[in-house]
């Protein structure tokens, strides 16, 4: 067997799980038992070869090197050779602290090898068994509970009297201390001398001079009854010096809580530094791992971390052997055989060398292989039975030792067959203070350490969250706030860290596996598992009187040898699954609850300063709700911002102050910083969640609390970490968002105010803890709920500006590009909101201005404010290459320019209204901004909706400008031709940006706009034609253009189903245009052709009349339905879609023009019928025209006809005309 090389090297590795240095599997007794051992740590020197002693060597004589250290042995030599004393009562805790990774997870049992052997020998041995059992996760810690030693101590100190009374009353009334025999000490002495002889090498049998004979008589030096006894620590108490002042000396008391420092845990999750609780100071409590070697022993399916001090020798043909000294007169019994076999298995030693002596005189040596030990004469035993005993005992303990933090006592009286398990913690609580149990603190600290260790790896595996939480909750149950504030604060902080606040939003139920760790789960609830009879017999009323105190009983040790008598019930229900939070709020509330407990612990341990007023948790802290009348408006806001940024700058320089007198660097200081930061994050998440639910009052209250926590953090912290500054930016950004939403939802202000002023008791207590350190007023300007819209928008803007300033002066801009983009985007957005707010105010002032013709200074001020906001917003968006939003703001600036233009239009007074140069200037500015917006976007694909919107606004601006120039022509400044040219250009540009082809919600509007433009241009050219004299070429050009635009207008109006009146008007204008042309014609044929063309135009109006008829019919049907409720109808309800006055006016014109055209056609046809061929066709046309004309005259003469009836007549006449139009067109060339 190859040991670790040397004591020094090994000692430096203590506490770290090393790479396995050795490991093998022994298949013993025909594959009956599987065993493997890995040395995790060894402080033994390199193995020394043992020297075979000569026959007749007298072991009663001490060798020359006896009890002296030597290079071969190393400083621990005396321990290795001849240490047969009992292990200390906390030996398993010492090992657990060193191999914290294994505890609670992979290992089933942690114990001294002597305890393991004692347990496995229970069915074979009559001797008593007394062990303390503790559960940590799935691991059991076993320690000898020396009742004799305990009660000796009890007589001297008065501790444990309750257990002594319980023991004497129910178990052993005549208890008295048994003294060890002289034979016992004699055997120990010769074993020690034998081992020293064996290692002496060359001078193996050199006895020392006779002067040393004193050694033979009494007990071995250093092995006396008192010295060899286990050292029990006193019941743990918080040293007075420590509770008062963490810096004070620990002398004169048990150093229970040495300098435990938690690093910046919350500040950066990647740098979690949850330092373990103990430094070397804990060794004085007997919590030291003082085994020569720690071995991870796997016996069948049981994993054990075992401490062993067995001397191992090597060299020559034997790489590793164990040495045993036997009295030749006493045969080896089963118990000794099991002892030797288990020792060799645990230490993975393949052979055993036995030296036989008679009365201390060496007789002979014998070598036995480990696998042969179970078959030795007088000591045969079945390895399979030992395996069954091991599995049964483990199952029994795991099934019944279910409560973490409790001390269980496994007890078998000497000579008895009954094994009982008691829960000492419950018995102790019934009688005395829990701190009377000396195991309380080591257990609490081990629970804490295991949780710490798992926390460091928590990001790797979330399935352990439930286990960590249970470990910490059980740790807290054992601790007293007055005595252990530091561990309590740290445990509560770790509990709060388990709940991830910054995880991506998803269904909360998926965050943690509910039964993710069922295999290694254990119960924290105080209820016992129901067991079937085969899993062990339990007490009932017929049992002895003490049985009702026992948790469980094995009625006969023989049961332990029955295979699977006690089944593995220890895989009990997964009650340590992480609690499923049904929402963000519940998760944050749990976090805040743990944070509050941590803060209370920290605050209680800080010296109370005389001048600090005591805070009353039942008195709410006012949230300082202010009306805008007292807050002083935007100017005051500027000052507060300046002060805030100045203070932020001073934080950067490293100033800090604590009102409560906490010492920077103390554990209280570090812990409070992290608890405050955690609470700030929890409030931030709560605020964000409330924001999503549109509970803006609640969101503002939470972000106020988050910023108050942050303010306190800033007051305490010497240097601000970049992550903390980034988080502050997020808080201020969220605060800006909330203020903006409050501004946009002003109608619910009363509800928001109520939400804002509500406070839970928990929030009040956290605030009281914050107020111990700072006034929490640095961010008051950002978190007050104002009732003034402008103030809310300004505060929102200032929040974003403050966030951006922090990014700038802390040089975080480049490290956090995403954060910078978010802040700049919001700044651009809020500036747009404020710009629109001022623009709307200016428009409102403009509509109210009736009397005055001039623009007021108020309006101009509002324009300037609005313009500067838009300009800053555009810069913000351009700095982050956000073309779309920049385009929207340019578009809004264009709208502002149009409002300015409207303000400059001269009101109609004594003189005729004309289109003013100021209007032209502002409309042209508006056009520039719209064109800039289009350039910013580049092409439609970037953002089709914005592109279409900008195009529409640009088209509207050109159209408005052209319409105003056409309707209010500035003839006093420009010639008619110049105006017509400008109008024509503007209209054509408006058409260019008016997209009639793309299918969208805006398409009908675009078609209507385009039709209107064509109609206006046609009317303008028609008008020019009428008024112009002279230039024939120009007249011809105008005639062609008028005709073109009329036909385009007709085509577009025909596409629209809701503009029959506009269509009619265009057609009537075309008829008038035809009449105008006819007046200048001389030939009858030409006139007739024009006439028939005009009648054809009239026939094509049939569709428009059908639409009008349809609307009138629908309206009359609706009226008949509503007759019963006629009184409820308002007079304007008649027809929202149809202007009847307009229809009547157009109908009258239509009838008169139709009458005129028909009359002219009859006259012309009559006078020319003899000159033209195709008389039959002509006569038919003439006949029809006469019929239509007479019907039309009768209809117009009848004044009693309704509008609907008149339209019906027109439709009938148009039908007749349409039939003849083709014939007339064909016959008359």
PDB file of C-alpha atoms in Angstrom, residues 41 322 469 521 663 708 725 787 833 845 925 1128 1206:
ATOM      1  CA  UNK A  41      -5.732  12.426   3.513  1.00  0.00           C
ATOM      2  CA  UNK A 322      -0.830  -4.454   9.756  1.00  0.00           C
ATOM      3  CA  UNK A 469     -32.610  26.004   2.059  1.00  0.00           C
ATOM      4  CA  UNK A 521     -34.126  14.145   0.113  1.00  0.00           C
ATOM      5  CA  UNK A 663     -16.977  50.121  11.810  1.00  0.00           C
ATOM      6  CA  UNK A 708     -33.826  54.419  -0.532  1.00  0.00           C
ATOM      7  CA  UNK A 725     -23.660  51.654 -10.536  1.00  0.00           C
ATOM      8  CA  UNK A 787     -50.239  65.730  -9.740  1.00  0.00           C
ATOM      9  CA  UNK A 833     -43.268  63.290 -25.248  1.00  0.00           C
ATOM     10  CA  UNK A 845     -53.563  78.500 -27.151  1.00  0.00           C
ATOM     11  CA  UNK A 925     -39.527  74.374 -43.183  1.00  0.00           C
ATOM     12  CA  UNK A1128     -84.859  59.339 -28.469  1.00  0.00           C
ATOM     13  CA  UNK A1206     -86.540  62.280 -58.118  1.00  0.00           C
TER      14      UNK A1206
END
